[in-house]
């Protein structure tokens, strides 16, 4: 059992949970994720570790309500417990001294970038952060990012915060302004694809963190397989970060949609059962 | 052994094999010749004194019979159900030469189930501890066996399990209709009653490293993490929607209970026409699971003939009874998808058997003829290989082949204090051979700790 110590909002539509998990906290490196299961009948879902504190023995998980499990997770309060959390899983991000780095975050995906930002700054690197979202309510931790980043640029699709438009437009300007040594992009698949396509002609190394369907998360089931450089790779143990210029995004989008009907069914059943107010 | 009606059982997840009645068990036990040099024992990877346990059954002493088995094997209800007895104990039985061998597996299962049916749960066993801590990585058959044997010798045992349930392949791999989960739970409870601790969600190599375990005072570490990583054929279309690796398909159903979706949150696709590729137990389990999820037609596609199938005899018999069709001498070369990226057919080569290969089986070669089968789901069950998560995290560990741990016969690796056994050292094999490896490693660990303890006490 893993105890929730603190709950708040990282953005109006994004929940942040600080959870007691000392062994995961002390082994966490930027880029890692956990797989959690809320209760006996729950599914196992992967969530990025957005932050950790090895002294306090805590990890921070950020998520947006997008399905039954995240709806249910958002109903938990400080003091409640999560039945299973395994991690830290996945490879750590390739942190070293690059020079001028750009981190591009889309919506909830930005959470993954926060530990990467902190680690890159320690090397040190110059780091420009571009955070994008549909609207202001989904922009994750803009203040926390600007605390560490050399520059933080915000974009929203509707113009409710920062610049109106897509992250790719801002990224393009940053690249054209002066040489960029690496781009790390995390967000919706379409956004990571757009970023990778945008940077390719500029030959800027681009890392993306993939979010395929996972079951167990330790390399045993192969649910999370993706095609990178025409080879099948398991995102859970060989990723989740891959070279964005080599990822078969079309296949990833297709595979991510495989359980859409079941996801909708589970969510509808959950919402009708609790009418928005049940505890568990 | 009696089994449930194929038509009924192939649509639910209740156990297929019914086991022996008391009268049948005693009658079967009376057939045993009580050989002076029992060949059944030679065939048993954990060396159970089979004639002795059968003699007890003959005398109606069922708990006595079970006690004999438990001296060697802490998982009798499981082994009685899943061991390939025809190649092991029963394969050696002298009666098998002229008629049927003794149904040793059925008798083993009988005594274990008889206890379950008649006895209350057992209380913790008191063992004088020797104060030495041993870590077991993985709670599958190898780890559980090593844990039980070492606990009985007085060691302080902690098992580290990556998943949220213990049991390894017994839990995520073998379906309920072949090995009910409550049987696994019971056998594991019994091992916990020996004082063994099991930490779940604990991924050694990630949550903690092997080095950290040594720093925490563990004197030896046994690695029994299995060969859990699925193999794939590298043919076009393997990543289409509704192509599953058997390990994912079975994990969803067995571990996550996806057959009960949406009462349980994990879904699995229920499909109409299913092709399972492979001829081992995992292929049979996948095919029979697909049938139970409501498929209209399930094929097993295997590139050799039934004689070469590596599965247990009983599994293929049961599959055939359940109207699963074997497509033999057939090898898939492409999975064809529709415009939405979903499976719609597989294109296959017709094979012919040619010269004998290194496995001692005749090698299938393409006949030049090909054909297409329309299916909406494909399950790949062509084997498992080593999972690199733990293995790669241990610096300097000697490996062979696709990343298996090199050990001697007793599970010693090249690093003092680190032992390994089961599929992670041999490559994918059987539950009972993993248990045998756990047993031999337990002896080697005991010897190693005694030796190092006496060395340190000299100084």
XYZ file of C-alpha atoms in Angstrom:
739
model
C 0.000 0.000 0.000
C 1.244 3.443 -0.906
C -0.058 6.408 1.062
C -1.070 9.672 -0.555
C 0.412 12.476 1.555
C -0.734 15.471 -0.383
C -3.049 16.303 -3.218
C -3.410 19.507 -5.188
C -3.805 20.822 -8.691
C -0.772 21.274 -10.932
C -3.111 23.080 -13.296
C -6.854 23.579 -13.020
C -7.480 20.273 -14.828
C -4.362 18.421 -13.741
C -4.109 16.595 -10.407
C -0.868 16.217 -8.507
C -0.389 13.519 -5.875
C 2.563 13.307 -3.513
C 2.900 9.675 -2.504
C 5.023 7.916 0.067
C 7.275 5.500 -1.857
C 10.774 5.704 -0.378
C 12.506 3.073 -2.501
C 11.095 4.473 -5.735
C 12.010 8.014 -4.659
C 15.611 7.099 -3.875
C 16.101 5.322 -7.201
C 14.228 7.749 -9.423
C 16.081 9.281 -12.344
C 14.711 11.758 -14.846
C 12.672 9.947 -17.486
C 11.444 7.103 -15.257
C 7.823 6.133 -14.745
C 5.803 3.921 -12.414
C 2.994 1.464 -13.045
C 0.159 1.716 -10.563
C -3.008 -0.146 -9.748
C -5.483 1.612 -7.478
C -7.266 -1.411 -6.043
C -7.878 -5.135 -6.410
C -9.998 -4.780 -9.534
C -7.999 -1.964 -11.066
C -5.944 -1.910 -14.234
C -2.217 -1.223 -14.284
C -1.432 2.157 -15.801
C 1.909 3.859 -16.361
C 2.442 7.377 -15.017
C 5.546 9.505 -15.254
C 7.318 10.453 -12.073
C 7.033 14.241 -12.209
C 9.191 14.845 -9.172
C 10.721 13.003 -6.237
C 12.255 13.760 -2.878
C 14.579 11.040 -1.666
C 14.981 12.652 1.777
C 11.259 12.675 2.391
C 10.801 9.386 0.520
C 8.108 10.740 -1.757
C 7.271 10.803 -5.444
C 4.965 13.184 -7.261
C 2.584 11.905 -9.927
C 0.664 14.196 -12.252
C -2.311 13.163 -14.314
C -5.287 14.462 -16.184
C -8.678 12.787 -16.023
C -8.935 10.970 -19.320
C -10.447 7.602 -18.455
C -11.940 5.475 -15.715
C -8.704 4.906 -13.803
C -7.616 8.538 -13.807
C -11.156 9.643 -12.829
C -10.992 7.249 -9.923
C -7.483 8.313 -9.000
C -8.592 11.939 -8.912
C -11.211 11.042 -6.297
C -8.581 9.858 -3.817
C -7.544 12.263 -1.072
C -4.546 12.771 1.159
C -4.476 9.844 3.592
C -5.907 7.365 1.074
C -3.795 4.521 -0.213
C -2.961 3.168 -3.644
C -2.685 -0.592 -3.615
C 0.228 -1.135 -5.988
C 3.002 1.048 -7.366
C 6.012 -0.499 -9.114
C 9.031 1.434 -10.241
C 10.980 3.385 -11.122
C 10.656 1.812 -14.572
C 12.092 2.618 -17.984
C 15.472 3.990 -18.942
C 16.655 7.258 -17.509
C 16.850 10.205 -19.896
C 20.242 10.736 -21.539
C 21.418 13.564 -19.317
C 24.755 15.186 -20.147
C 26.204 18.505 -21.146
C 24.715 19.316 -24.536
C 24.848 23.111 -24.643
C 21.552 24.675 -25.690
C 18.592 22.353 -25.007
C 14.914 22.820 -25.739
C 12.253 20.947 -23.808
C 8.856 20.912 -25.443
C 5.901 19.848 -23.319
C 2.352 19.283 -24.483
C -0.394 19.250 -21.847
C 0.098 16.616 -19.162
C 3.220 15.335 -20.969
C 5.064 18.336 -19.573
C 5.201 16.561 -16.225
C 7.833 14.187 -17.632
C 10.050 17.145 -18.485
C 10.323 18.640 -15.015
C 12.904 16.169 -13.641
C 14.690 16.265 -17.007
C 14.918 20.056 -16.739
C 16.385 19.874 -13.257
C 18.909 17.212 -14.305
C 19.966 19.087 -17.453
C 20.505 22.266 -15.467
C 22.819 20.440 -13.053
C 25.237 19.515 -15.914
C 24.946 22.553 -16.686
C 23.049 23.320 -19.857
C 21.160 26.279 -21.161
C 17.562 25.087 -21.221
C 14.630 26.685 -22.976
C 11.233 25.252 -22.058
C 8.230 25.506 -24.352
C 4.971 24.486 -22.722
C 1.870 24.106 -24.830
C -1.689 23.078 -24.121
C -5.180 23.410 -25.536
C -5.981 26.041 -22.947
C -4.586 27.669 -19.821
C -6.299 25.097 -17.528
C -4.036 22.382 -18.914
C -0.704 24.180 -18.734
C 1.344 22.225 -16.202
C 3.526 23.988 -13.631
C 4.518 27.053 -15.679
C 5.881 28.726 -12.534
C 7.912 25.720 -11.394
C 9.434 25.367 -14.852
C 10.429 29.027 -15.043
C 12.151 28.692 -11.671
C 14.749 26.365 -13.256
C 14.654 27.124 -16.981
C 16.666 29.863 -18.655
C 13.590 30.755 -20.595
C 9.998 29.485 -20.427
C 7.716 30.071 -23.389
C 4.002 29.343 -23.171
C 1.603 28.593 -26.000
C -2.097 27.705 -26.005
C -4.308 26.658 -28.879
C -6.945 29.201 -27.860
C -4.611 31.986 -26.759
C -5.866 31.895 -23.145
C -2.284 31.983 -21.908
C 0.992 32.856 -23.618
C 1.101 32.849 -27.333
C -1.828 31.571 -29.418
C -0.712 28.677 -31.587
C 1.217 25.404 -31.515
C 4.505 24.607 -29.815
C 6.075 23.825 -33.191
C 5.848 27.457 -34.300
C 7.639 28.663 -31.196
C 10.169 25.819 -31.455
C 10.936 26.750 -35.034
C 11.762 30.302 -34.004
C 13.999 29.108 -31.181
C 15.895 26.814 -33.563
C 16.266 29.520 -36.200
C 17.430 32.047 -33.628
C 20.544 30.037 -32.727
C 21.874 26.463 -32.739
C 19.951 23.927 -30.672
C 21.842 20.801 -29.553
C 18.916 18.657 -28.449
C 15.142 18.779 -28.321
C 13.211 16.615 -25.888
C 9.490 16.570 -26.574
C 6.800 14.942 -24.452
C 3.087 15.227 -25.019
C 0.302 13.868 -27.191
C 1.541 11.600 -29.995
C 0.483 14.040 -32.709
C 2.432 16.816 -31.031
C 5.584 14.685 -30.670
C 5.238 13.674 -34.298
C 4.856 17.309 -35.385
C 7.898 18.332 -33.354
C 9.976 15.488 -34.819
C 8.936 16.376 -38.356
C 9.706 20.028 -37.692
C 13.220 19.411 -36.331
C 14.250 16.795 -38.892
C 15.252 19.180 -41.705
C 17.308 21.131 -39.158
C 19.067 17.891 -38.093
C 18.446 18.604 -34.445
C 18.561 15.450 -32.323
C 15.021 14.959 -31.025
C 14.026 12.668 -28.198
C 10.384 11.785 -27.575
C 8.901 9.895 -24.613
C 6.289 7.428 -25.837
C 3.118 6.472 -24.024
C 1.803 3.241 -25.584
C -0.681 0.934 -23.853
C 1.116 -0.999 -21.111
C 0.099 -3.872 -18.898
C 2.866 -5.020 -16.620
C 5.615 -2.547 -17.522
C 8.677 -4.755 -16.997
C 9.232 -6.217 -20.453
C 7.159 -9.343 -20.150
C 4.001 -8.789 -22.131
C 4.961 -6.724 -25.173
C 1.749 -4.671 -25.120
C 3.827 -1.504 -25.370
C 5.739 -2.451 -28.502
C 6.539 0.334 -30.912
C 8.455 0.409 -34.167
C 11.628 2.487 -34.089
C 14.108 2.409 -36.982
C 11.975 -0.422 -38.445
C 12.589 -2.568 -35.396
C 10.111 -3.671 -32.738
C 11.052 -2.212 -29.373
C 9.384 -2.491 -25.968
C 8.766 1.025 -24.661
C 8.667 -0.129 -21.031
C 12.213 -1.482 -20.890
C 13.909 -0.143 -24.008
C 12.280 3.276 -23.756
C 10.117 5.130 -23.050
C 12.413 7.647 -24.788
C 13.339 7.106 -28.422
C 14.738 9.068 -31.338
C 11.728 10.990 -32.629
C 13.045 10.889 -36.194
C 12.901 7.077 -36.185
C 9.529 6.407 -34.502
C 6.614 4.971 -36.492
C 4.016 7.406 -35.123
C 1.270 6.140 -37.411
C 1.483 2.678 -35.877
C 1.621 4.138 -32.367
C -1.555 6.158 -32.916
C -3.257 3.080 -34.297
C -2.250 0.890 -31.370
C -3.239 3.568 -28.839
C -6.763 3.496 -30.247
C -7.157 -0.280 -29.979
C -9.122 -0.283 -26.710
C -11.040 2.944 -27.282
C -14.435 1.215 -27.150
C -13.587 -0.597 -23.917
C -12.136 2.583 -22.390
C -15.363 4.442 -23.191
C -17.464 1.601 -21.805
C -15.531 1.489 -18.535
C -15.716 5.259 -18.126
C -19.435 5.426 -18.884
C -20.161 2.626 -16.452
C -18.087 4.308 -13.772
C -19.738 7.690 -14.235
C -23.263 6.324 -14.289
C -22.604 4.275 -11.177
C -21.256 7.113 -9.084
C -23.008 10.061 -10.720
C -19.862 12.065 -10.169
C -19.830 11.778 -6.400
C -18.835 8.267 -5.317
C -15.774 7.843 -3.160
C -14.209 4.775 -4.801
C -8.383 -38.461 -15.259
C -11.992 -37.377 -15.368
C -12.637 -34.114 -17.122
C -15.658 -31.848 -17.530
C -17.796 -32.001 -20.639
C -15.868 -30.266 -23.442
C -18.864 -28.318 -24.731
C -19.672 -26.831 -21.357
C -16.139 -26.283 -20.127
C -14.933 -24.563 -23.283
C -17.196 -21.596 -22.480
C -16.226 -21.024 -18.842
C -13.066 -20.712 -16.791
C -13.737 -23.425 -14.210
C -11.227 -26.230 -13.866
C -11.299 -28.827 -16.638
C -9.702 -31.856 -15.007
C -11.753 -33.203 -12.122
C -9.201 -35.336 -10.313
C -9.595 -38.773 -8.801
C -12.115 -39.925 -6.222
C -10.866 -41.610 -3.072
C -11.786 -45.029 -4.403
C -10.134 -44.377 -7.756
C -6.968 -43.138 -6.077
C -6.664 -46.182 -3.837
C -7.371 -48.502 -6.752
C -4.744 -46.775 -8.872
C -2.223 -46.887 -6.023
C -2.734 -50.640 -5.705
C -1.499 -51.116 -9.258
C 1.941 -49.803 -8.293
C 4.588 -52.551 -8.362
C 6.736 -50.785 -5.738
C 9.860 -51.340 -7.836
C 13.166 -51.813 -5.984
C 14.865 -49.459 -8.432
C 12.026 -47.077 -9.191
C 12.447 -45.463 -12.580
C 9.706 -42.962 -11.791
C 11.953 -41.341 -9.180
C 14.772 -41.048 -11.705
C 12.385 -39.188 -13.958
C 11.337 -36.684 -11.286
C 13.334 -33.425 -11.344
C 12.765 -32.986 -7.598
C 13.410 -36.660 -6.729
C 10.174 -37.388 -4.870
C 10.091 -40.892 -3.355
C 7.144 -41.792 -5.523
C 6.649 -45.462 -4.519
C 6.594 -44.439 -0.843
C 3.855 -41.844 -1.353
C 1.845 -44.264 -3.484
C 2.180 -46.973 -0.817
C 0.672 -44.580 1.714
C -2.307 -43.926 -0.571
C -2.779 -47.665 -0.948
C -3.069 -47.834 2.850
C -5.591 -44.994 2.869
C -3.025 -42.765 4.566
C -3.503 -39.730 2.358
C -1.894 -37.192 4.652
C 1.059 -39.539 5.042
C 1.381 -39.687 1.274
C 1.292 -35.928 1.054
C 3.909 -35.619 3.790
C 6.265 -37.770 1.692
C 5.806 -35.465 -1.305
C 6.279 -32.329 0.787
C 9.683 -33.542 1.932
C 10.721 -32.868 -1.654
C 8.125 -30.582 -3.156
C 6.168 -27.758 -1.575
C 3.836 -27.353 -4.558
C 2.133 -30.755 -4.980
C -1.316 -29.458 -5.966
C 0.360 -27.433 -8.708
C 2.757 -30.102 -9.971
C -0.001 -32.708 -9.966
C -1.780 -30.466 -12.458
C 0.891 -29.020 -14.696
C 3.908 -31.350 -14.809
C 4.512 -33.160 -18.121
C 4.317 -36.499 -16.289
C 4.394 -38.497 -19.511
C 7.986 -37.403 -20.062
C 9.011 -37.623 -16.431
C 7.809 -39.958 -13.672
C 5.113 -41.711 -15.705
C 7.417 -41.943 -18.687
C 9.677 -44.227 -16.675
C 6.923 -46.386 -15.128
C 7.514 -50.033 -15.960
C 3.763 -50.675 -16.259
C 3.713 -48.271 -19.191
C 5.614 -50.779 -21.303
C 2.705 -53.203 -21.498
C -0.307 -51.131 -20.482
C -0.898 -47.756 -18.817
C 1.661 -46.280 -16.446
C 0.527 -45.373 -12.928
C -1.237 -41.984 -13.005
C 1.346 -40.478 -10.673
C 0.384 -36.884 -11.402
C -3.268 -37.584 -10.688
C -2.320 -39.264 -7.405
C -0.127 -36.335 -6.415
C -2.985 -33.960 -7.131
C -5.384 -36.197 -5.226
C -3.465 -36.155 -1.945
C -2.949 -32.389 -2.149
C -6.618 -31.705 -2.915
C -7.775 -34.196 -0.314
C -6.014 -32.160 2.325
C -7.579 -28.945 1.026
C -11.014 -30.502 1.129
C -10.689 -31.942 4.612
C -8.332 -29.746 6.547
C -8.440 -26.233 7.916
C -5.742 -23.745 6.977
C -2.426 -24.502 8.515
C -0.877 -22.348 11.222
C 2.655 -20.938 11.040
C 5.433 -23.444 11.535
C 8.051 -22.703 14.155
C 11.599 -23.104 12.866
C 14.762 -22.150 14.757
C 16.277 -19.379 12.713
C 20.012 -19.277 11.995
C 19.987 -15.497 11.538
C 21.257 -15.498 7.947
C 19.248 -13.528 5.426
C 18.789 -14.786 1.871
C 17.057 -12.837 -0.900
C 15.044 -14.588 -3.590
C 14.304 -12.580 -6.716
C 11.107 -13.740 -8.384
C 8.252 -15.698 -6.809
C 7.754 -18.278 -9.541
C 8.328 -22.014 -9.138
C 12.142 -21.755 -8.840
C 12.032 -18.955 -6.268
C 9.235 -20.482 -4.187
C 11.038 -23.815 -4.030
C 14.376 -22.284 -3.078
C 12.593 -20.113 -0.491
C 10.766 -23.053 1.087
C 13.845 -25.260 1.275
C 16.029 -22.519 2.747
C 13.338 -21.460 5.232
C 13.120 -25.022 6.475
C 16.876 -24.932 7.050
C 16.404 -21.879 9.269
C 17.258 -19.055 6.882
C 15.477 -15.713 7.009
C 13.969 -15.449 3.533
C 12.592 -12.478 1.638
C 11.156 -12.945 -1.856
C 11.083 -9.890 -4.117
C 8.332 -9.983 -6.741
C 7.939 -7.401 -9.511
C 4.203 -7.915 -10.055
C 1.345 -7.222 -7.669
C 0.693 -10.938 -7.099
C 3.137 -13.724 -6.234
C 3.502 -16.933 -8.253
C 5.272 -15.790 -11.408
C 4.224 -17.812 -14.431
C 1.839 -19.864 -12.288
C -0.163 -16.682 -11.738
C 0.170 -14.698 -14.965
C 0.750 -17.572 -17.369
C -1.353 -20.604 -16.548
C -5.111 -20.173 -16.922
C -7.647 -20.687 -14.166
C -9.232 -23.659 -15.982
C -5.949 -25.555 -15.771
C -4.613 -24.303 -12.440
C -7.139 -22.456 -10.261
C -5.700 -19.404 -8.534
C -6.973 -20.517 -5.133
C -4.675 -23.528 -5.369
C -1.678 -21.303 -6.004
C -2.698 -19.057 -3.100
C -2.936 -22.017 -0.779
C 0.466 -23.389 -1.704
C 2.016 -19.932 -1.330
C 0.318 -19.425 2.060
C 1.953 -22.652 3.197
C 5.353 -21.329 2.160
C 4.655 -18.035 3.954
C 3.830 -20.077 7.046
C 7.459 -21.192 7.054
C 8.298 -17.551 7.795
C 9.022 -16.515 4.194
C 8.293 -12.844 3.490
C 7.122 -11.748 0.041
C 7.543 -8.136 -1.058
C 5.346 -7.314 -4.064
C 5.791 -4.532 -6.640
C 9.500 -4.852 -5.991
C 11.481 -4.797 -9.225
C 15.040 -5.806 -8.400
C 17.284 -3.903 -10.775
C 14.996 -0.872 -10.503
C 13.382 -0.523 -7.066
C 16.592 -1.845 -5.519
C 19.772 -3.293 -6.941
C 21.421 -6.598 -6.133
C 24.348 -4.692 -4.611
C 21.983 -2.899 -2.267
C 20.571 -6.231 -1.139
C 24.069 -7.375 -0.177
C 24.582 -4.065 1.665
C 21.340 -4.693 3.550
C 22.872 -7.865 4.937
C 21.583 -10.543 2.597
C 24.261 -13.242 2.568
C 23.196 -14.755 -0.735
C 20.811 -13.957 -3.558
C 18.925 -16.421 -5.700
C 17.740 -15.131 -9.071
C 14.690 -16.941 -10.396
C 13.128 -14.334 -12.632
C 12.153 -16.711 -15.407
C 12.274 -16.119 -19.127
C 9.375 -13.784 -19.424
C 10.082 -11.784 -22.526
C 8.038 -12.805 -25.565
C 9.700 -13.919 -28.790
C 8.342 -12.693 -32.056
C 8.590 -14.074 -35.566
C 9.736 -10.886 -37.293
C 7.140 -11.226 -40.012
C 5.212 -8.289 -41.482
C 2.093 -7.280 -39.583
C 3.113 -8.344 -36.090
C 2.262 -4.937 -34.655
C -1.208 -4.700 -36.195
C -4.104 -4.213 -33.846
C -5.375 -7.496 -32.421
C -2.074 -9.278 -32.736
C -1.159 -10.314 -29.216
C 1.866 -11.963 -27.786
C 0.558 -14.883 -25.755
C 2.171 -13.392 -22.653
C 0.078 -10.236 -22.946
C -3.118 -12.094 -23.816
C -2.713 -14.508 -20.913
C -1.529 -11.818 -18.470
C -4.622 -9.762 -19.211
C -6.885 -12.708 -18.491
C -5.000 -14.594 -15.778
C -3.450 -11.785 -13.757
C -5.770 -8.882 -14.551
C -9.008 -10.922 -14.939
C -9.897 -9.248 -18.211
C -12.426 -12.008 -18.882
C -14.492 -10.277 -16.191
C -14.252 -6.803 -17.772
C -15.874 -4.374 -16.988
C -16.194 -5.669 -13.406
C -12.388 -5.651 -13.563
C -10.866 -2.642 -15.288
C -8.499 -4.386 -17.711
C -10.018 -5.245 -21.101
C -9.067 -7.959 -23.588
C -10.362 -8.192 -27.151
C -12.893 -10.944 -27.633
C -12.622 -12.104 -31.208
C -14.526 -14.423 -33.516
C -11.833 -16.172 -35.531
C -8.540 -16.644 -33.770
C -5.218 -18.091 -34.905
C -2.717 -19.079 -32.248
C 0.815 -19.586 -33.538
C 2.878 -22.238 -31.763
C 2.682 -25.774 -30.392
C 3.628 -25.512 -26.743
C 1.584 -25.315 -23.550
C 1.355 -21.539 -23.894
C -0.206 -21.949 -27.344
C -2.747 -24.446 -25.995
C -3.538 -22.165 -23.048
C -4.012 -19.190 -25.374
C -6.242 -21.091 -27.792
C -8.427 -22.495 -25.033
C -8.636 -19.053 -23.403
C -9.719 -17.469 -26.710
C -12.431 -20.132 -26.988
C -13.632 -19.341 -23.471
C -13.792 -15.647 -24.332
C -16.395 -16.579 -26.937
C -14.541 -17.252 -30.193
C -16.425 -19.108 -32.913
C -13.331 -20.679 -34.412
C -9.876 -21.142 -32.978
C -6.914 -22.525 -34.916
C -3.578 -23.661 -33.618
C -1.042 -23.013 -36.334
C 2.062 -25.156 -35.915
C 4.885 -25.674 -38.349
C 5.626 -29.305 -37.515
C 3.258 -32.214 -36.795
C 1.436 -33.193 -33.627
C 4.251 -35.612 -32.722
C 6.717 -32.765 -32.405
C 4.450 -30.488 -30.361
C 6.283 -29.532 -27.168
C 3.081 -29.225 -25.094
C 1.852 -31.788 -22.591
C -0.140 -34.571 -24.165
C -3.184 -33.777 -22.037
C -3.223 -30.133 -23.184
C -3.456 -30.899 -26.886
C -6.027 -33.620 -26.202
C -8.124 -31.183 -24.204
C -7.753 -28.513 -26.886
C -8.962 -30.887 -29.588
C -11.919 -31.970 -27.455
C -12.828 -28.309 -27.152
C -13.165 -28.050 -30.939
C -9.902 -26.230 -31.479
C -8.564 -27.064 -34.917
C -4.906 -27.914 -35.421
C -3.387 -26.594 -38.616
C -0.221 -28.665 -38.796
C 2.791 -28.200 -41.046
C 1.771 -24.591 -41.473
C 4.008 -21.571 -40.909
C 2.725 -17.967 -41.003
C 4.708 -15.625 -43.234
C 2.623 -12.463 -43.029
C -0.207 -11.029 -40.997
C -2.473 -9.015 -43.235
C -4.285 -5.955 -41.934
C -7.331 -4.031 -43.096
C -7.389 -0.322 -43.875
C -7.895 0.483 -40.159
C -4.781 -1.402 -39.127
C -6.608 -4.445 -37.702
C -5.822 -8.098 -38.468
C -7.903 -9.655 -41.193
C -5.937 -12.698 -42.305
C -2.669 -14.584 -42.102
C -0.742 -15.806 -45.081
C 0.975 -19.126 -44.464
C 3.409 -21.548 -46.029
C 2.610 -25.248 -46.197
C 5.568 -27.089 -44.707
C 7.133 -30.531 -45.155
C 9.336 -32.282 -42.621
C 12.895 -32.859 -43.720
C 16.128 -33.877 -41.996
C 16.513 -33.968 -38.195
C 17.739 -30.702 -36.645
C 19.740 -29.972 -33.464
C 16.581 -30.339 -31.312
C 16.320 -33.950 -32.478
C 13.097 -33.164 -34.285
C 12.589 -33.183 -38.027
C 12.981 -29.759 -39.484
C 10.096 -28.143 -41.339
C 10.827 -26.658 -44.738
C 8.577 -24.700 -47.088
C 6.777 -26.859 -49.603
C 6.366 -23.912 -51.922
C 2.613 -23.965 -51.489
C 0.936 -21.102 -49.614
C -2.557 -20.178 -48.486
C -4.451 -17.579 -46.467
C -6.668 -18.000 -43.408
C -9.155 -15.293 -42.517
C -8.954 -14.436 -38.831
C -9.589 -11.319 -36.765
C -7.119 -12.099 -33.985
C -3.628 -13.585 -33.940
C -1.862 -14.747 -30.788
C 1.873 -15.422 -31.022
C 2.940 -18.233 -28.709
C 6.304 -19.151 -30.145
C 8.287 -18.981 -26.938
C 9.809 -16.674 -24.380
C 13.282 -15.405 -23.881
C 15.337 -13.734 -21.158
C 14.128 -10.444 -19.714
C 17.065 -8.029 -19.466
C 15.800 -5.808 -16.591
C 17.500 -7.623 -13.732
C 20.220 -9.442 -15.618
C 21.693 -6.292 -17.124
C 21.619 -4.490 -13.785
C 24.161 -6.891 -12.238
C 27.645 -5.869 -13.298
C 29.997 -8.644 -14.297
C 27.426 -11.448 -14.295
C 28.333 -14.113 -16.876
C 25.613 -14.656 -19.450
C 25.078 -17.016 -22.366
C 22.855 -17.030 -25.448
C 20.118 -14.426 -25.525
C 20.966 -13.151 -22.036
C 20.563 -16.201 -19.813
C 22.618 -16.475 -16.634
C 25.487 -18.956 -16.785
C 25.440 -21.302 -13.784
C 26.858 -24.660 -12.771
C 24.492 -27.586 -12.038
C 23.769 -26.222 -8.570
C 22.965 -22.683 -9.656
C 26.276 -20.987 -8.794
C 26.983 -18.010 -11.029
C 30.439 -16.515 -11.585
C 29.777 -14.039 -8.745
C 30.141 -15.470 -5.222
C 26.870 -15.198 -3.334
C 24.729 -14.884 -6.451
C 22.859 -17.996 -7.524
C 20.324 -18.491 -10.288
C 17.988 -21.176 -11.545
C 14.947 -21.938 -13.633
C 14.242 -20.449 -17.038
C 16.642 -17.520 -16.515
C 19.558 -19.950 -16.530
C 18.297 -22.753 -18.790
C 16.056 -20.890 -21.221
C 12.319 -21.584 -21.268
C 11.589 -25.018 -19.780
C 9.069 -26.513 -17.350
C 7.762 -25.568 -13.932
C 9.114 -28.711 -12.364
C 12.593 -28.277 -13.834
C 12.621 -24.744 -12.406
C 11.632 -26.213 -9.054
C 14.444 -28.745 -9.324
C 16.856 -25.882 -9.984
C 15.501 -23.976 -6.966
C 16.060 -27.044 -4.839
C 19.652 -27.617 -5.948
C 20.427 -23.916 -5.533
C 19.008 -23.969 -1.994
C 21.493 -26.723 -1.100
C 24.334 -24.795 -2.734
C 23.337 -21.574 -0.929
C 23.254 -23.403 2.406
C 26.732 -24.809 1.756
C 28.026 -21.416 0.615
C 26.750 -19.553 3.671
C 28.042 -22.190 6.083
C 31.427 -22.071 4.405
C 31.711 -18.253 4.380
C 30.430 -18.099 7.974
C 33.075 -20.561 9.143
C 35.772 -18.668 7.246
C 34.842 -15.354 8.826
C 34.635 -16.894 12.296
C 38.239 -18.101 11.975
C 39.534 -14.560 11.823
